[in-house]
Amino acid sequence: MAGIAGWIALARQSCDEGALGAMAGALAHRGVQELYACLHHGGRQQVALGASLVDPAARIALVLDGSVANAAELRAALGKHGYRFAADTPEELLLRAYQHWDKDVAKQLRGAFAFAIWDARKERLLLTRDRFGEKPLYLHEKRGALYFASEPKALLKAGISAQVDLSAVWDCLAYRYVPGPRTLFAGIRKLPPASALTWQFGSLREVRYWTAPDGNPSTREPLKNDLTSGFIACLEEAVKLRAAGGLFLSGGLDSAVLAALMSRAGGKLKTFSLGFEGDAASELPSAAQIAKHFGTAHHEVVVAPRELIPSLAKLVASRDAPVSRPSDLAVYRLACEAARGAKSVLTGDGCDEVLGGYRRYLAEAMSGGVESFPARLLAPLVSAGRFDTAAAALRLNGWRNTLFTVEKAMEKGPQAPAQQHAASRLRRALYADQTSWLPDQLLERNDRAAAAAGIDARMPFLDHRLAEYVSALPDQARVRGLTTKWILREAARRLIPRELQRRPKSGWRLDAGAWLRNDLREFTREHLQGGSSVTRQYYDGAALDRVLDDHLKGKKNHEILLWTLLNIEIWHRAYAPG
């Protein structure tokens, strides 16, 4: 884990060289241990890059955030081409791989990574993100210069204004996160997953080097062998390549299967689980049973909701964005506890999006009642299979029409995603989640929580070869009748005892409605109704007061709306107080 920070401009542009140090300092929590300031003024360009490796002979500087999962495979392949390695580091491996494959180097890599490479001989900067977007990279163009960093806070240190993008606020209210490439900061955007951007002589070129296979049906071929054995082999390889000493054990099927595969490798596996005080549906007992079966060194964390209140503002600052869901706080707390005993952990994240784990993927459930939805709202959502988002937007539409005055309403709502030509509605829904919800909410949350805690979280279910294998299977391998993640359940039959297989999915759920009424009651009132509220100007205050009053009195449950409004306010106070 490392922080990427830098800028590039034409030689005639005026850039602040001192900004590099401030940008790098803002990313110190990402584990940067040493930093080479690469400053280049030759030719027609100037560049400043906080590099983790500089090769004077090759005239190449680079910084890598993440790791190369298939390092051994690449070393062997490059060795056959005459490349030699002075050290066993992922940075040197990336350097040699770049020298061999040039701009196409990302196509050869597996794992979670983002990197910046400055090639002085070609006077070219290359910025790249991994396929699913596990590692972040943000961009800002200013007066002919390109600034880039792992987190928005580093860009703000370069003098970039924290101006609010109000249309992104609309997205946040409707979706509970901001779909990429936009952010809440006007002028700051995300480099999309599976993308490579080059800057050369003032010209920007962005290409997508991989497409999630559910969005590209032409890549699928029928498989006739033992589908489950093939799936287990792919997942086990992904687990081995992401070798980690720890595992987030939720008590559900996803992490139980990972525990089974990790235990095959031998050694003492450390597992970490979290539960909330007084939660009758806690997964801690299930997690403990799984840990006992596989003989792990198990660690439980029991949290009282009130203990998480101080973490809320900290996590907003860490993410540079509102906390989307209360469970995000649980992920952060668990990461902090795990960091005390492990440097890296595996998580089951990405399983639902790749294997079809959400209930909304059930075809019959997705088709019901769609005809009655207003076409204006449905059109941009159904085209990408976002039935869940359509329903959520419609549920919010009633209060939005009341809460927002006409003159304060946003100029436009969420933009329609591009129509995907997938073969089925299931694949359209999967592709939409894999390219929006997954990178822009789930993985962004995981990255910031892990970075803030000082631990590396790795996700084997997001191995791209596993995703390609699963996408080549019939739809019924993922959703069969009313059964989700069918192939994972078949794999579980072979890997874990029957009594550990049937676990209801609950996750780290926190009763946000009750939390807002009790421990967060005054905190919420002060933020949404107090005289220092920044975002109250966006809304019809009387309507907001009615919504809050109804919730606090238990008349209606507005927890989703109020949680979102509260976190937007916390974000505003931190980044755009004026």
XYZ file of C-alpha atoms in Angstrom:
578
model
C 0.000 0.000 0.000
C 1.345 3.402 -0.970
C 0.189 6.865 -1.906
C 0.382 8.242 -5.442
C 0.828 11.990 -5.859
C 2.158 14.239 -8.601
C 1.521 16.600 -11.443
C 2.633 17.131 -15.035
C 2.497 20.190 -17.273
C 4.018 21.710 -20.358
C 7.321 23.453 -19.734
C 5.799 26.893 -20.212
C 3.234 26.324 -17.444
C 3.873 27.561 -13.926
C 3.453 24.859 -11.275
C 4.301 24.867 -7.607
C 7.057 22.307 -7.049
C 6.506 22.548 -3.318
C 3.010 21.158 -3.768
C 4.442 17.658 -4.183
C 5.585 17.476 -0.581
C 2.224 18.672 0.712
C 0.385 16.183 -1.493
C 2.572 13.293 -0.342
C 2.173 14.348 3.280
C -1.601 14.108 2.969
C -1.167 10.455 2.000
C 1.234 9.418 4.762
C -1.431 7.136 6.242
C -1.248 4.962 3.113
C 2.048 3.560 4.350
C 4.641 5.477 2.351
C 7.995 4.581 3.902
C 10.349 6.362 1.558
C 9.796 8.893 -1.165
C 11.944 9.993 -4.056
C 10.963 13.381 -5.454
C 11.221 12.939 -9.199
C 11.378 16.403 -10.792
C 11.903 16.619 -14.548
C 12.272 19.825 -16.546
C 13.793 18.556 -19.767
C 12.233 18.752 -23.208
C 8.769 20.194 -23.586
C 7.339 19.030 -20.268
C 7.822 19.218 -16.538
C 6.716 16.558 -14.077
C 6.755 16.059 -10.326
C 6.142 12.567 -9.003
C 6.494 11.091 -5.547
C 8.191 7.907 -6.734
C 8.900 4.709 -4.814
C 11.442 3.600 -7.439
C 13.727 5.607 -9.709
C 15.951 3.894 -12.288
C 18.495 6.474 -13.552
C 19.774 4.175 -16.289
C 16.333 3.527 -17.736
C 15.257 7.094 -16.911
C 12.023 5.764 -15.453
C 10.375 6.664 -12.149
C 7.296 4.961 -10.777
C 5.070 4.545 -7.755
C 2.853 1.523 -7.161
C -0.130 1.409 -4.822
C -1.100 -2.199 -4.230
C 0.603 -5.371 -5.334
C 1.078 -7.696 -8.286
C -0.630 -10.962 -7.397
C 0.962 -12.990 -10.204
C 4.496 -11.804 -9.435
C 6.107 -15.257 -9.670
C 4.518 -15.910 -13.062
C 5.699 -12.564 -14.435
C 9.234 -12.939 -13.077
C 9.545 -16.277 -14.821
C 8.177 -14.891 -18.085
C 10.418 -11.813 -18.008
C 13.433 -13.935 -17.059
C 13.016 -15.860 -20.294
C 13.324 -12.544 -22.128
C 16.615 -11.736 -20.415
C 15.418 -9.407 -17.658
C 17.265 -9.599 -14.351
C 16.088 -8.466 -10.929
C 18.258 -6.836 -8.291
C 15.596 -7.040 -5.594
C 12.424 -8.958 -4.884
C 10.087 -5.964 -4.901
C 6.808 -5.351 -6.736
C 8.127 -1.965 -7.897
C 11.083 -3.488 -9.745
C 8.812 -6.141 -11.221
C 6.483 -3.423 -12.510
C 9.462 -1.539 -13.940
C 10.729 -4.555 -15.917
C 7.215 -5.481 -16.998
C 6.690 -1.936 -18.273
C 9.987 -2.044 -20.163
C 8.790 -5.201 -21.891
C 5.083 -4.563 -22.475
C 5.088 -0.751 -22.490
C 1.601 0.823 -22.243
C -0.061 -2.601 -22.268
C 1.616 -3.680 -19.039
C -1.638 -3.647 -17.034
C -3.047 -6.427 -19.211
C -0.388 -8.742 -17.784
C -1.065 -7.952 -14.121
C -3.416 -9.583 -11.640
C -4.462 -8.130 -8.332
C -5.271 -4.725 -6.878
C -3.081 -1.905 -8.151
C -2.828 1.680 -9.248
C 0.412 3.104 -10.555
C 2.080 6.103 -12.107
C 5.072 5.696 -14.428
C 7.152 8.582 -15.764
C 9.235 7.589 -18.794
C 11.700 10.438 -19.376
C 12.959 9.037 -22.676
C 9.480 9.145 -24.161
C 8.461 12.149 -22.043
C 5.300 10.255 -21.192
C 3.301 9.761 -18.017
C 1.208 6.606 -17.634
C -1.520 6.359 -14.970
C -3.387 3.072 -14.544
C -5.987 1.441 -12.263
C -6.761 -2.243 -11.746
C -9.691 -3.895 -13.464
C -12.403 -3.610 -10.817
C -11.085 -0.440 -9.170
C -9.797 -1.827 -5.874
C -7.154 0.904 -5.778
C -8.121 4.551 -6.376
C -6.709 7.331 -8.524
C -8.095 10.875 -8.800
C -7.430 13.536 -11.425
C -7.703 17.298 -11.791
C -6.863 19.471 -14.783
C -5.849 23.017 -13.993
C -4.468 25.668 -16.356
C -2.975 23.123 -18.724
C -1.563 20.898 -15.977
C -2.715 17.475 -14.800
C -2.681 16.709 -11.076
C -3.159 13.144 -9.846
C -3.356 11.449 -6.447
C -4.655 8.406 -4.586
C -7.152 10.503 -2.634
C -8.861 13.875 -3.184
C -7.341 15.308 0.009
C -3.916 15.231 -1.654
C -5.222 17.212 -4.634
C -6.685 19.811 -2.292
C -3.181 20.263 -0.836
C -2.051 21.342 -4.301
C -4.252 24.416 -4.057
C -7.271 22.966 -5.827
C -10.510 24.515 -4.611
C -12.937 22.364 -2.605
C -15.894 23.632 -4.610
C -19.012 21.475 -4.295
C -20.505 19.794 -7.364
C -24.218 20.160 -6.586
C -25.262 17.627 -9.219
C -23.033 15.099 -7.447
C -24.869 15.933 -4.213
C -28.071 14.953 -6.033
C -26.440 11.653 -6.978
C -25.417 11.101 -3.376
C -28.986 11.657 -2.184
C -30.444 9.293 -4.785
C -27.825 6.546 -4.766
C -26.162 7.052 -1.345
C -22.839 7.364 -3.168
C -21.527 9.327 -6.149
C -21.216 7.207 -9.304
C -17.924 7.756 -11.084
C -16.159 9.408 -12.646
C -17.589 12.370 -10.717
C -16.873 13.200 -7.093
C -18.446 15.715 -4.728
C -15.585 18.067 -5.594
C -16.140 20.077 -8.765
C -13.234 19.481 -11.130
C -11.931 16.347 -9.403
C -12.752 13.077 -11.119
C -11.832 9.433 -10.781
C -9.809 7.546 -13.326
C -12.259 4.726 -14.142
C -11.360 1.140 -13.264
C -9.535 -0.882 -15.936
C -8.329 2.359 -17.516
C -4.936 3.651 -18.545
C -4.328 7.356 -19.079
C -1.297 8.791 -20.844
C -0.075 12.372 -20.915
C 2.448 13.264 -23.563
C 3.275 16.782 -24.714
C 0.048 18.165 -23.287
C -2.175 15.564 -24.898
C -4.331 13.276 -22.752
C -5.430 9.850 -23.952
C -7.563 7.498 -21.880
C -8.202 3.890 -22.898
C -10.052 1.017 -21.280
C -7.874 -2.097 -21.336
C -10.443 -4.553 -19.945
C -14.214 -4.873 -19.784
C -16.046 -6.745 -17.048
C -17.051 -9.931 -18.881
C -20.743 -9.632 -18.036
C -20.777 -6.527 -20.230
C -19.151 -8.287 -23.177
C -21.155 -11.391 -24.126
C -18.960 -12.137 -27.133
C -16.245 -13.444 -24.801
C -18.410 -16.226 -23.382
C -18.103 -19.811 -24.550
C -20.017 -22.741 -23.078
C -18.043 -24.844 -20.604
C -18.814 -28.553 -20.482
C -16.492 -29.807 -17.742
C -17.182 -29.983 -14.007
C -18.226 -26.384 -13.423
C -17.893 -26.519 -9.653
C -14.415 -28.067 -9.706
C -13.308 -25.420 -12.177
C -14.742 -22.692 -9.979
C -13.009 -24.021 -6.861
C -9.708 -24.221 -8.739
C -10.026 -20.605 -9.922
C -10.943 -19.316 -6.478
C -8.219 -21.302 -4.734
C -5.635 -19.877 -7.123
C -6.932 -16.361 -6.441
C -6.632 -16.992 -2.692
C -3.073 -18.312 -2.989
C -1.963 -15.384 -5.146
C -3.261 -12.953 -2.532
C -1.461 -14.636 0.341
C -2.558 -13.052 3.607
C -2.286 -13.984 7.242
C -5.763 -12.857 8.201
C -9.392 -13.078 7.149
C -12.476 -10.982 7.866
C -14.865 -13.738 8.949
C -18.470 -12.589 8.834
C -20.107 -15.918 9.554
C -21.619 -16.052 6.073
C -20.917 -18.429 3.216
C -18.465 -16.181 1.351
C -15.893 -15.907 4.101
C -16.484 -19.507 5.247
C -15.397 -20.765 1.822
C -12.343 -18.492 1.965
C -11.490 -19.889 5.403
C -11.668 -23.411 3.983
C -9.332 -22.586 1.103
C -6.900 -20.593 3.257
C -6.681 -23.411 5.797
C -5.462 -25.749 3.061
C -2.262 -23.729 2.811
C -1.290 -24.595 6.384
C -0.033 -22.215 9.023
C -2.085 -20.545 11.716
C -4.792 -18.434 10.131
C -6.027 -15.390 12.037
C -9.708 -14.553 11.699
C -11.502 -11.380 12.766
C -15.229 -10.902 13.351
C -17.378 -8.035 14.574
C -20.765 -7.798 16.227
C -22.909 -5.096 17.799
C -23.862 -5.041 21.444
C -27.391 -6.332 21.948
C -27.790 -7.544 18.346
C -30.002 -10.637 18.395
C -29.085 -11.409 14.770
C -25.327 -11.156 15.330
C -23.162 -13.383 13.148
C -20.554 -13.777 15.882
C -21.765 -17.262 16.942
C -21.679 -18.477 13.334
C -18.223 -17.010 12.784
C -16.974 -18.654 15.969
C -18.212 -22.050 14.769
C -16.426 -21.659 11.447
C -13.237 -20.519 13.167
C -13.369 -23.495 15.536
C -13.851 -25.961 12.691
C -10.813 -24.687 10.802
C -8.707 -24.124 13.910
C -8.055 -20.426 13.381
C -6.753 -17.921 15.895
C -10.053 -16.128 16.231
C -10.614 -12.554 17.413
C -14.036 -11.098 18.200
C -14.877 -7.418 18.416
C -18.121 -6.397 20.130
C -19.040 -2.757 19.635
C -21.656 -0.586 21.303
C -23.143 1.750 18.658
C -22.386 4.817 20.796
C -18.673 3.960 20.566
C -18.774 4.565 16.814
C -19.902 8.198 16.990
C -16.345 9.617 17.248
C -15.360 7.503 14.235
C -17.998 9.060 11.987
C -16.264 12.366 11.274
C -12.901 10.579 11.082
C -14.160 8.158 8.445
C -15.734 10.980 6.424
C -12.348 12.731 6.474
C -10.594 9.513 5.552
C -12.888 8.864 2.606
C -13.231 12.491 1.494
C -16.907 11.647 1.086
C -20.002 10.916 3.192
C -20.246 7.550 4.926
C -22.780 5.731 2.784
C -24.032 3.192 5.310
C -23.655 2.650 9.054
C -22.028 -0.714 8.322
C -19.092 1.207 6.811
C -18.152 2.159 10.357
C -18.047 -1.515 11.295
C -15.624 -2.233 8.457
C -13.333 0.532 9.687
C -13.485 -0.641 13.301
C -12.762 -4.239 12.298
C -9.833 -3.108 10.130
C -8.369 -1.234 13.099
C -8.622 -4.317 15.303
C -7.184 -6.616 12.625
C -4.234 -4.277 12.050
C -3.031 -5.100 15.557
C -2.387 -8.707 14.587
C -2.017 -8.855 10.811
C -0.499 -6.836 7.977
C -2.956 -8.093 5.384
C -6.362 -9.769 5.336
C -8.643 -11.357 2.796
C -12.272 -10.299 2.605
C -15.308 -11.728 0.847
C -16.153 -8.422 -0.817
C -17.041 -8.608 -4.492
C -18.579 -12.060 -4.155
C -22.165 -10.817 -4.436
C -21.424 -8.625 -7.466
C -19.524 -11.339 -9.352
C -21.512 -14.425 -8.308
C -24.996 -12.895 -8.107
C -25.525 -12.816 -4.367
C -28.060 -10.031 -3.903
C -31.748 -10.860 -3.712
C -32.435 -8.226 -6.343
C -30.774 -10.475 -8.907
C -33.678 -12.897 -8.731
C -35.337 -12.453 -12.109
C -38.919 -12.707 -10.890
C -38.317 -10.146 -8.168
C -36.738 -7.710 -10.605
C -39.635 -7.859 -13.055
C -42.488 -7.180 -10.656
C -44.196 -3.811 -10.792
C -41.807 -2.134 -13.186
C -44.552 -1.029 -15.584
C -46.022 1.328 -12.990
C -42.797 3.317 -12.519
C -42.615 6.774 -14.160
C -40.762 6.384 -17.451
C -38.746 9.555 -16.814
C -37.067 7.923 -13.827
C -36.966 4.380 -15.126
C -35.338 5.037 -18.493
C -31.791 5.727 -17.344
C -31.913 3.029 -14.665
C -33.586 0.007 -16.223
C -31.315 0.258 -19.269
C -28.413 -0.782 -17.072
C -30.344 -3.238 -14.951
C -30.385 -0.996 -11.874
C -33.817 -2.084 -10.647
C -32.740 -1.598 -7.057
C -31.618 1.943 -7.786
C -34.840 2.681 -9.652
C -36.875 1.557 -6.679
C -34.698 3.518 -4.274
C -34.943 6.668 -6.369
C -38.715 6.360 -6.498
C -38.955 5.880 -2.750
C -36.912 9.018 -2.278
C -38.786 10.985 -4.916
C -41.695 11.857 -2.635
C -39.609 13.519 0.034
C -37.332 15.081 -2.564
C -40.224 16.960 -4.153
C -41.156 18.284 -0.707
C -37.707 18.833 0.721
C -36.221 20.710 -2.214
C -37.715 24.023 -3.222
C -38.059 24.578 -6.957
C -35.385 27.256 -7.118
C -32.948 25.150 -5.072
C -33.470 21.907 -6.942
C -30.545 20.485 -8.860
C -30.313 21.270 -12.531
C -30.473 17.602 -13.447
C -30.655 14.183 -11.879
C -28.337 11.234 -12.331
C -27.124 10.685 -15.859
C -28.216 7.593 -17.741
C -25.544 4.889 -17.809
C -24.578 3.597 -21.224
C -26.788 0.792 -22.526
C -25.000 -2.510 -22.152
C -25.616 -5.228 -24.713
C -25.500 -8.123 -22.278
C -27.381 -11.300 -23.128
C -29.751 -11.210 -20.165
C -31.240 -8.881 -17.589
C -29.246 -10.677 -14.909
C -25.982 -9.892 -16.666
C -27.023 -6.280 -17.199
C -27.708 -5.955 -13.478
C -24.403 -7.620 -12.582
C -22.476 -5.453 -15.020
C -24.081 -2.283 -13.677
C -23.120 -3.177 -10.117
C -19.615 -4.271 -11.131
C -18.946 -0.940 -12.816
C -20.682 1.488 -10.454
C -21.750 0.331 -6.992
C -18.723 -1.927 -6.597
C -15.900 0.534 -7.406
C -17.586 3.763 -6.369
C -19.035 2.636 -3.038
C -17.904 -0.770 -1.808
C -14.266 -0.735 -2.922
C -13.814 2.956 -2.184
C -15.090 2.312 1.333
C -12.778 -0.663 1.797
C -9.726 1.170 0.500
C -10.157 4.162 2.802
C -11.035 2.075 5.854
C -8.036 -0.206 5.344
C -5.672 2.681 4.612
C -6.817 4.600 7.684
C -6.298 1.483 9.808
C -2.920 0.668 8.263
C -3.807 -2.755 6.863
C -3.941 -4.225 3.358
C -7.340 -5.746 2.466
C -7.354 -8.145 -0.491
C -10.372 -9.526 -2.350
C -9.929 -12.869 -4.151
C -13.496 -12.867 -5.491
C -12.408 -9.931 -7.684
C -9.690 -11.873 -9.461
C -10.420 -11.105 -13.105
C -9.771 -14.658 -14.266
C -12.322 -15.916 -11.759
C -14.811 -13.328 -13.048
C -14.152 -14.403 -16.635
C -14.615 -18.058 -15.732
C -17.918 -17.429 -13.975
C -19.205 -15.181 -16.748
C -18.660 -18.003 -19.240
C -21.118 -20.173 -17.321
C -24.884 -20.204 -17.908
C -26.889 -17.705 -15.865
C -28.208 -20.596 -13.772
C -24.734 -21.113 -12.322
C -25.231 -17.889 -10.380
C -28.981 -17.491 -9.912
C -31.045 -20.665 -10.101
C -34.719 -20.410 -9.220
C -34.796 -18.558 -5.916
C -31.210 -19.491 -5.059
C -28.466 -16.874 -5.338
C -24.732 -17.630 -5.683
C -25.597 -21.158 -6.762
C -22.076 -22.149 -7.774
C -20.613 -20.905 -4.482
C -23.160 -22.982 -2.588
C -22.172 -26.015 -4.653
C -18.523 -25.356 -3.847
C -19.383 -25.036 -0.160
C -20.864 -28.544 -0.206
C -17.380 -29.839 -0.965
C -15.418 -27.521 1.315
C -17.297 -27.056 4.580
C -19.560 -29.212 6.769
C -23.293 -29.122 6.101
C -24.108 -27.493 9.438
C -21.936 -24.510 8.491
C -23.445 -24.057 5.027
C -26.919 -22.711 5.724
C -26.213 -19.303 7.107
C -28.756 -16.498 6.594
C -27.148 -13.402 5.132
C -27.223 -10.473 7.538
C -23.810 -8.792 7.435
C -22.656 -6.185 9.931
C -26.033 -4.531 10.296
C -26.518 -1.639 12.637
C -30.063 -0.470 13.391
C -29.550 3.041 12.058
C -33.149 4.016 12.717
C -32.836 3.335 16.443
C -29.326 4.794 16.522
C -30.595 8.084 15.081
C -33.421 8.183 17.627
C -31.165 7.479 20.601
C -27.371 7.862 20.691
C -27.256 10.096 17.590
C -30.397 12.086 18.412
C -28.817 15.358 19.538
C -25.877 14.969 17.163
C -28.320 14.717 14.246
C -30.451 17.633 15.439
C -27.428 19.893 15.773
C -26.121 18.999 12.320
C -29.411 19.256 10.433
C -31.298 21.901 12.422
C -28.642 23.900 14.250
C -27.590 27.381 13.278
C -24.216 26.097 12.079
C -25.760 23.678 9.575
C -24.165 24.241 6.171
C -26.457 22.148 3.988
C -29.782 23.310 5.416
C -29.746 26.052 2.791
C -30.199 23.352 0.128
C -33.548 22.246 1.507
C -36.972 23.439 2.515
C -36.274 23.697 6.245
C -39.870 23.070 7.294
C -40.020 19.860 5.253
C -36.718 18.683 6.699
C -37.954 19.380 10.227
C -41.104 17.316 9.604
C -39.066 14.384 8.294
C -36.742 14.493 11.302
C -39.588 14.932 13.781
C -41.554 11.997 12.328
C -38.518 9.772 12.611
C -37.528 10.779 16.129
C -41.094 10.231 17.346
C -41.221 6.818 15.693
C -44.058 7.778 13.344
C -42.059 6.847 10.238
C -38.669 5.342 9.530
C -36.581 7.810 7.517
C -33.217 6.306 8.471
C -31.835 6.122 4.904
C -32.699 9.735 4.128
C -31.559 11.105 7.484
C -28.325 9.119 7.495
C -27.504 10.446 4.033
C -28.365 14.043 4.929
C -26.365 13.818 8.158
C -23.258 12.548 6.405
C -23.479 15.114 3.629
C -23.558 17.766 6.359
C -20.515 16.254 8.110
C -18.661 16.210 4.794
C -19.616 19.819 4.072
C -18.324 21.011 7.426
C -14.983 19.330 6.794
C -14.447 20.363 3.180
C -16.788 23.176 2.188
C -17.836 25.014 5.361
C -18.627 28.285 3.630
